[in-house]
Coordinates of C-alpha atoms in Angstrom, one line a residue:
M59 CA -36.8 -55.0 13.2
L60 CA -35.0 -53.0 16.4
A61 CA -31.6 -52.0 15.5
R62 CA -28.8 -53.9 16.9
K63 CA -26.8 -52.1 19.8
S64 CA -23.0 -51.3 19.4
I65 CA -21.0 -53.0 21.7
I66 CA -19.2 -49.8 22.3
P67 CA -20.7 -47.3 24.8
E68 CA -22.9 -44.4 23.3
E69 CA -20.4 -42.1 25.7
F70 CA -17.4 -43.1 24.4
V71 CA -18.7 -42.7 20.5
L72 CA -17.0 -39.9 18.8
P73 CA -19.6 -37.8 18.3
G74 CA -20.3 -38.3 22.1
I75 CA -16.8 -37.1 23.0
T76 CA -16.7 -34.2 20.7
T77 CA -20.3 -32.8 22.4
G78 CA -18.5 -33.0 25.8
I79 CA -15.9 -31.1 24.5
V80 CA -15.8 -27.2 25.8
R81 CA -14.5 -25.3 22.8
K82 CA -13.0 -22.2 22.5
P83 CA -14.5 -19.3 20.6
R84 CA -13.6 -18.5 17.1
F85 CA -13.9 -15.1 17.1
R86 CA -12.4 -12.5 19.1
D87 CA -14.2 -10.6 21.8
R88 CA -14.0 -7.4 20.1
P89 CA -15.3 -7.4 16.7
R90 CA -13.0 -6.3 13.6
K91 CA -13.5 -2.9 12.8
A92 CA -14.2 -2.1 9.2
R93 CA -11.8 0.2 8.3
F94 CA -12.7 3.2 5.6
I95 CA -9.4 3.3 4.1
A96 CA -7.3 0.0 3.8
K97 CA -3.3 0.0 3.7
S98 CA -3.5 -0.3 0.0
G99 CA -5.2 2.8 0.1
S100 CA -8.2 1.5 -1.5
C101 CA -11.5 3.1 -0.3
N102 CA -13.0 0.1 1.7
L103 CA -16.4 1.7 0.6
A104 CA -19.7 -0.4 -1.4
H105 CA -22.1 1.5 -3.3
K106 CA -25.6 -0.2 -3.4
N107 CA -28.8 0.5 -5.2
I108 CA -27.6 3.2 -7.5
R109 CA -31.0 3.8 -9.8
E110 CA -29.7 6.1 -12.7
Q111 CA -27.4 4.0 -14.3
G112 CA -27.3 5.8 -17.2
R113 CA -24.8 8.6 -15.6
F114 CA -21.9 6.1 -16.2
L115 CA -22.8 6.1 -19.8
Q116 CA -22.0 9.9 -20.0
D117 CA -18.7 9.8 -19.5
V118 CA -17.9 7.0 -21.6
F119 CA -14.3 7.8 -21.5
T120 CA -14.0 7.2 -17.4
T121 CA -16.2 4.6 -17.5
L122 CA -13.5 2.7 -20.1
V123 CA -10.4 3.5 -17.9
D124 CA -12.1 2.9 -14.3
L125 CA -13.0 -0.9 -16.0
K126 CA -10.8 -4.0 -15.0
W127 CA -8.0 -5.0 -18.5
R128 CA -10.4 -7.7 -19.4
F129 CA -13.2 -5.8 -19.8
T130 CA -11.3 -3.2 -21.7
L131 CA -9.6 -5.3 -23.8
V132 CA -13.0 -7.0 -24.5
I133 CA -14.5 -3.9 -25.5
F134 CA -11.3 -2.3 -27.8
T135 CA -11.5 -5.8 -29.8
M136 CA -15.2 -5.9 -30.0
A137 CA -15.0 -2.2 -31.2
F138 CA -12.8 -3.0 -34.3
L139 CA -14.7 -6.2 -35.6
C140 CA -18.0 -4.4 -35.0
S141 CA -16.8 -1.2 -37.0
W142 CA -15.2 -3.4 -39.6
L143 CA -18.4 -5.4 -40.2
L144 CA -20.5 -2.9 -40.2
F145 CA -18.6 -0.9 -43.1
A146 CA -17.8 -4.4 -44.9
M147 CA -21.8 -4.9 -45.3
L148 CA -22.1 -0.9 -46.6
W149 CA -19.1 -2.1 -49.0
W150 CA -21.2 -5.7 -49.8
L151 CA -24.4 -3.6 -50.1
V152 CA -22.6 -0.7 -52.7
A153 CA -21.0 -3.7 -54.9
F154 CA -24.8 -5.7 -55.0
G155 CA -26.6 -2.3 -55.8
H156 CA -24.0 -1.4 -59.0
G157 CA -24.0 -4.7 -60.0
D158 CA -20.4 -5.9 -58.9
L159 CA -21.2 -9.4 -57.8
V160 CA -23.1 -10.6 -60.9
P161 CA -19.9 -12.7 -62.8
D162 CA -21.0 -11.7 -66.7
N163 CA -21.2 -7.8 -65.6
G164 CA -17.5 -7.8 -64.8
M165 CA -16.5 -6.9 -68.6
N166 CA -19.0 -4.8 -69.7
M167 CA -18.6 -2.0 -66.8
E168 CA -15.6 -0.7 -64.5
Q169 CA -16.6 -2.0 -61.2
C170 CA -17.1 0.8 -58.1
V171 CA -14.5 -1.3 -55.9
T172 CA -12.0 -3.4 -57.9
K173 CA -12.1 -7.4 -56.9
V174 CA -15.0 -7.4 -54.6
K175 CA -16.9 -10.0 -55.5
S176 CA -18.3 -11.3 -52.1
F177 CA -18.7 -10.7 -48.4
T178 CA -14.9 -11.9 -47.3
S179 CA -13.2 -9.5 -49.7
A180 CA -16.0 -6.6 -48.7
F181 CA -14.6 -7.5 -45.7
L182 CA -10.8 -7.4 -46.1
F183 CA -11.3 -4.2 -48.2
S184 CA -13.2 -2.9 -45.3
I185 CA -9.9 -3.6 -43.2
E186 CA -7.7 -2.4 -45.5
V187 CA -9.6 0.7 -45.6
Q188 CA -10.1 1.3 -41.6
V189 CA -6.3 0.7 -41.0
T190 CA -4.7 2.0 -44.2
I191 CA -2.7 -1.0 -45.4
G192 CA -3.9 -0.6 -48.9
F193 CA -2.4 -4.3 -50.2
G194 CA -2.7 -3.4 -53.6
G195 CA -5.3 -5.9 -55.2
R196 CA -8.5 -4.0 -54.1
M197 CA -9.2 0.0 -54.6
I198 CA -12.1 2.2 -54.8
T199 CA -12.8 3.7 -58.6
E200 CA -14.4 7.2 -59.5
Q201 CA -17.4 5.2 -60.9
C202 CA -19.7 5.4 -57.8
P203 CA -20.1 8.5 -55.7
T204 CA -21.7 5.9 -53.0
A205 CA -18.7 4.6 -52.9
I206 CA -16.7 7.9 -52.2
T207 CA -19.1 8.5 -48.9
V208 CA -18.8 5.4 -47.7
L209 CA -15.2 5.9 -47.9
I210 CA -14.9 8.8 -46.3
V211 CA -17.3 8.1 -43.8
Q212 CA -14.8 4.8 -42.4
N213 CA -11.8 6.9 -42.5
I214 CA -13.7 9.8 -39.9
A215 CA -15.1 6.8 -37.7
G216 CA -11.7 5.5 -38.0
L217 CA -10.2 7.8 -36.6
I218 CA -12.7 8.4 -33.9
I219 CA -12.5 4.6 -32.5
N220 CA -8.6 4.5 -32.3
A221 CA -8.2 8.3 -30.9
I222 CA -10.7 7.0 -28.3
M223 CA -9.4 3.3 -27.8
L224 CA -5.7 3.9 -27.7
G225 CA -6.6 7.0 -25.2
C226 CA -7.9 4.8 -23.2
I227 CA -4.9 2.3 -23.2
F228 CA -2.6 4.5 -22.6
M229 CA -4.8 6.4 -19.6
K230 CA -5.0 2.7 -17.9
T231 CA -1.1 2.0 -18.3
A232 CA -0.2 6.1 -17.2
Q233 CA -2.8 6.3 -14.2
S234 CA -1.8 8.6 -11.3
H235 CA -1.8 5.7 -8.5
R236 CA 0.5 3.5 -10.4
R237 CA 3.2 6.3 -9.1
A238 CA 1.7 5.8 -5.6
E239 CA 3.0 2.3 -5.7
T240 CA 6.5 3.3 -4.7
L241 CA 5.2 5.9 -1.9
I242 CA 5.4 3.6 1.1
F243 CA 4.2 4.0 4.8
S244 CA 5.1 2.3 7.7
R245 CA 2.9 -0.3 8.9
H246 CA 2.5 1.0 12.2
A247 CA 2.0 5.0 13.7
V248 CA 3.5 6.1 17.4
I249 CA 2.4 8.4 20.2
A250 CA 5.2 9.9 21.9
V251 CA 7.0 12.6 23.6
R252 CA 8.8 15.5 21.4
N253 CA 10.2 18.8 22.7
N254 CA 7.9 18.2 25.8
R255 CA 4.7 17.7 24.0
L256 CA 2.8 14.4 22.8
C257 CA 2.9 13.9 19.2
F258 CA 1.2 11.3 16.7
M259 CA 3.9 10.0 14.2
F260 CA 4.2 8.0 11.2
R261 CA 6.9 7.7 8.7
V262 CA 6.8 7.9 4.9
G263 CA 9.5 7.4 2.1
D264 CA 9.8 7.5 -2.1
L265 CA 11.5 4.3 -3.3
R266 CA 12.0 6.1 -6.5
K267 CA 14.8 8.4 -7.6
S268 CA 12.7 10.9 -9.1
M269 CA 11.2 13.0 -7.1
I270 CA 7.6 14.1 -5.9
I271 CA 7.1 17.5 -6.5
G272 CA 5.4 20.0 -4.2
A273 CA 4.4 17.1 -2.1
A274 CA 1.6 17.7 0.9
V275 CA 0.3 15.7 3.5
R276 CA -2.9 15.7 5.0
L277 CA -4.3 13.8 7.8
Q278 CA -8.1 13.3 9.1
V279 CA -9.7 11.4 11.9
V280 CA -12.8 9.4 11.3
R281 CA -15.0 8.8 13.9
K282 CA -18.7 7.9 14.2
T283 CA -20.1 10.9 16.6
T284 CA -23.4 12.1 17.8
T285 CA -24.6 15.5 17.8
P286 CA -26.2 17.4 20.7
E287 CA -29.7 17.3 18.5
G288 CA -29.5 13.0 18.9
E289 CA -28.1 13.1 14.7
V290 CA -25.6 10.1 14.3
I291 CA -22.9 10.7 11.6
P292 CA -21.3 7.2 10.6
I293 CA -17.8 8.5 9.0
H294 CA -17.1 12.3 10.1
Q295 CA -14.2 14.0 9.1
I296 CA -12.0 15.9 11.0
D297 CA -8.8 17.6 9.4
I298 CA -5.9 17.8 11.7
Q299 CA -2.6 20.1 11.2
T300 CA 0.6 18.1 10.8
E301 CA 4.0 20.1 12.5
S302 CA 5.4 22.3 9.6
P303 CA 7.9 25.6 9.7
I304 CA 5.3 27.1 7.4
K305 CA 1.5 27.0 7.4
S306 CA 1.3 24.7 4.3
N307 CA 1.6 20.9 4.4
S308 CA 4.5 20.7 1.8
I309 CA 7.6 18.5 2.2
F310 CA 10.9 18.0 0.8
L311 CA 10.4 14.1 0.3
L312 CA 14.1 13.5 -0.5
A313 CA 14.7 10.6 1.9
P314 CA 11.9 9.0 4.4
L315 CA 10.4 11.4 6.8
I316 CA 8.3 11.2 10.1
I317 CA 5.5 13.4 9.6
C318 CA 4.8 14.5 13.2
H319 CA 1.1 15.6 14.6
V320 CA 1.4 17.9 17.8
I321 CA -1.6 17.0 20.4
D322 CA -2.5 20.3 21.1
K323 CA -6.0 21.6 22.3
N324 CA -7.1 21.8 18.9
S325 CA -6.7 18.3 18.4
P326 CA -9.1 15.6 18.0
L327 CA -6.7 13.5 20.1
Y328 CA -6.3 15.8 23.2
D329 CA -8.3 13.7 25.4
L330 CA -7.4 10.5 24.9
S331 CA -5.1 8.0 27.1
A332 CA -3.3 5.2 26.2
S333 CA -6.3 3.2 28.0
D334 CA -8.6 5.2 25.9
L335 CA -7.0 5.0 22.2
Q336 CA -7.5 1.1 22.7
S337 CA -11.0 1.5 23.5
S338 CA -11.9 3.8 21.1
D339 CA -13.2 3.8 17.5
L340 CA -11.3 5.9 15.4
E341 CA -9.2 5.6 12.1
I342 CA -6.4 8.3 11.0
I343 CA -6.7 8.6 7.6
V344 CA -3.0 10.3 6.0
I345 CA -3.3 11.8 2.1
L346 CA -0.3 12.2 0.2
E347 CA -0.3 14.6 -2.5
G348 CA 2.4 16.0 -5.5
V349 CA 2.7 15.8 -9.1
V350 CA 5.1 13.3 -10.8
E351 CA 8.3 15.2 -11.4
T352 CA 9.4 12.5 -14.5
T353 CA 5.5 12.8 -16.4
G354 CA 4.1 16.2 -14.3
I355 CA 0.9 14.1 -13.5
T356 CA -1.0 14.7 -10.1
T357 CA -0.8 11.5 -8.2
Q358 CA -2.2 10.7 -5.0
A359 CA -1.4 7.7 -2.0
R360 CA -3.3 7.1 1.1
T361 CA -3.2 4.7 3.5
S362 CA -4.8 4.3 7.7
Y363 CA -4.4 3.2 10.7
V364 CA -6.7 2.0 13.2
T365 CA -6.5 2.0 17.1
E366 CA -4.5 -1.4 17.0
E367 CA -2.0 0.4 14.6
I368 CA -0.7 2.7 17.0
Q369 CA 1.7 2.0 19.4
W370 CA 1.6 4.2 22.3
G371 CA 5.6 4.8 24.2
H372 CA 7.4 3.7 20.9
R373 CA 9.6 5.6 18.4
F374 CA 11.0 5.1 15.2
V375 CA 14.7 4.2 15.0
P376 CA 17.2 6.5 12.9
I377 CA 17.6 4.8 9.1
V378 CA 19.5 7.4 7.1
T379 CA 23.1 7.3 8.0
E380 CA 26.2 8.7 6.5
E381 CA 28.6 6.6 4.5
E382 CA 31.6 7.7 2.7
G383 CA 30.3 11.1 2.0
V384 CA 27.0 9.6 0.9
Y385 CA 23.6 9.4 2.6
S386 CA 22.2 5.8 2.9
V387 CA 19.0 4.5 3.6
D388 CA 18.4 1.0 5.3
Y389 CA 14.8 0.8 4.2
S390 CA 14.6 -2.8 5.7
K391 CA 14.9 -0.8 9.2
F392 CA 11.6 1.1 8.3
G393 CA 8.8 0.5 10.2
N394 CA 11.2 -0.6 13.0
T395 CA 10.3 1.2 16.5
A396 CA 11.8 1.2 19.8
K397 CA 10.2 1.6 23.2
V398 CA 10.4 5.4 25.2
V399 CA 9.4 6.5 28.2
T400 CA 6.3 8.0 27.6
P401 CA 3.5 9.2 30.2
R402 CA 0.4 7.2 29.7
C403 CA -2.0 10.0 30.0
S404 CA -3.6 12.2 27.9
A405 CA -2.4 15.6 26.5
R406 CA -4.8 17.6 28.4
E407 CA -3.6 16.3 31.9
L408 CA -0.2 16.7 30.8
D409 CA -0.9 20.5 30.0
E410 CA -2.8 20.7 33.5
K411 CA -0.1 18.7 35.8
P412 CA 3.6 19.2 33.8
S413 CA 4.7 17.5 36.9
I414 CA 3.8 14.3 35.4
L415 CA 6.0 14.7 32.5
I416 CA 8.7 15.6 34.6
Q417 CA 8.3 12.8 37.4
T418 CA 8.2 10.1 34.2
L419 CA 11.9 12.1 33.0
Q420 CA 13.3 11.6 36.2
K421 CA 12.2 7.9 36.4
S422 CA 13.6 6.9 33.2
E423 CA 16.7 8.8 34.1
L424 CA 17.0 6.6 37.0
S425 CA 16.2 3.7 35.5
H426 CA 19.0 4.9 32.8
Q427 CA 21.5 5.0 35.0
N428 CA 20.5 2.3 37.2
S429 CA 20.8 0.1 34.0
L430 CA 24.7 1.3 33.1
R431 CA 25.3 0.6 36.9
K432 CA 24.2 -2.6 36.5
R433 CA 25.7 -3.1 33.2
N434 CA 29.0 -1.4 34.1
S435 CA 29.6 -4.0 37.5
M436 CA 28.6 -6.6 34.6
R437 CA 31.3 -6.0 32.9
R438 CA 33.9 -5.3 35.4
N439 CA 32.8 -9.4 36.9
N440 CA 33.1 -10.2 33.8
S441 CA 36.3 -9.0 33.8
M442 CA 37.7 -10.0 36.7
R443 CA 36.2 -13.7 36.0
R444 CA 38.7 -13.3 32.8
N445 CA 41.5 -12.2 34.9
N446 CA 41.2 -14.6 37.1
S447 CA 40.7 -17.7 34.5
I448 CA 43.8 -16.2 33.2
R449 CA 46.1 -16.6 35.9
R450 CA 44.9 -20.1 36.7
N451 CA 46.0 -21.1 33.1
N452 CA 49.2 -19.2 34.0
S453 CA 49.6 -21.0 37.0
S454 CA 49.2 -24.5 35.4
L455 CA 51.5 -23.6 32.4
M456 CA 54.3 -22.6 35.2
V457 CA 57.4 -25.5 35.2
P458 CA 57.5 -27.7 38.0
K459 CA 61.2 -28.1 40.0
V460 CA 62.3 -31.9 40.4
Q461 CA 65.1 -32.7 43.0
F462 CA 67.6 -36.3 42.4
L463 CA 69.3 -37.7 44.9
T464 CA 73.1 -38.9 43.9
P465 CA 74.5 -41.8 45.4
E466 CA 77.0 -39.7 47.4
G467 CA 74.1 -38.1 48.8
N468 CA 74.1 -34.7 47.3
Q469 CA 70.6 -33.0 46.1
N470 CA 70.7 -32.3 42.3
V471 CA 68.1 -29.7 41.3
S472 CA 66.8 -29.6 38.1
D473 CA 63.8 -27.7 36.1
T474 CA 61.6 -30.0 34.0

């Protein structure tokens, strides 16, 4: 049987219409670069094909601390339950071997553990021994040396389990990266001229009042490089120096600071211009280390900036003001930047041709003066228009004079 043709032509059917529409590509022309360090500070690295898994068991405590909370709580609960069940079985065997479980033998001889007549009672006694509760109904006697030995072993094992499990819980709650949650970095980094030099800058701040003692900032540039021998290094790390009056990178993080890196001959950004920066494949990693003042634990906060997050020709706006004798910090403007006149060339070109910077500054000064002139002229025009409007309103409010004629022919003038 032949299929019945549709009344609607095929070119007007929905599939035919959708196939004729040219769809725009959903993905951008430039693929998104995989960053080495996420903005939150976590390492974007996946470990695969690890054959020696037993190395993790050699350091059990660190493995337990690194686990997620749900796995840690499961292990915590199972450790105590398994130990209670194991020693409950031992107590039941002691009672069974001594004959305490026989109903007629309870009046003839003294029991090893009083009132232990089943596995349930042995389990309860195991919990009482290990947790040192002792309700008073079940207790050990001096009749069985084996029971005394089991009691000593269970106490030692319980102390070890308590120390490991409670230490693991404490370390998970007091981990150093928890303090790093209140150390914030600006969303974007900027490149602008400071002291007649091109500088890479970003802002860092601490939300807590308790300070970070001995805070130090390190910068690293990560890029894919190829050696003259043809070796490809996918993650090549280069340390760069921050601007500091002393050789170390220690900072006094009392208020939000702008960390500056001068792009000089030793900088890996020395040959990058504004156009080269957008097409380059590099990532700048920021590492802030210090000691927490309240706990004395060393903490580390990390972030990174890729080329899309570096703004050329911008500067951070000031956020620290003095109000009634107290310095105030406005964190709502923490990442705000303002455009400034900056040469688009590289730092090498600026060193070779200092006139570029002078010409750029002169142009910016001229543009600033022109903008001031335009602003003043606009203010003058607005003031003149305002004065004219006020005069017109005053003239419209003036009282007109009206003349009245009397029958005698005299004119009488009056104001209305």
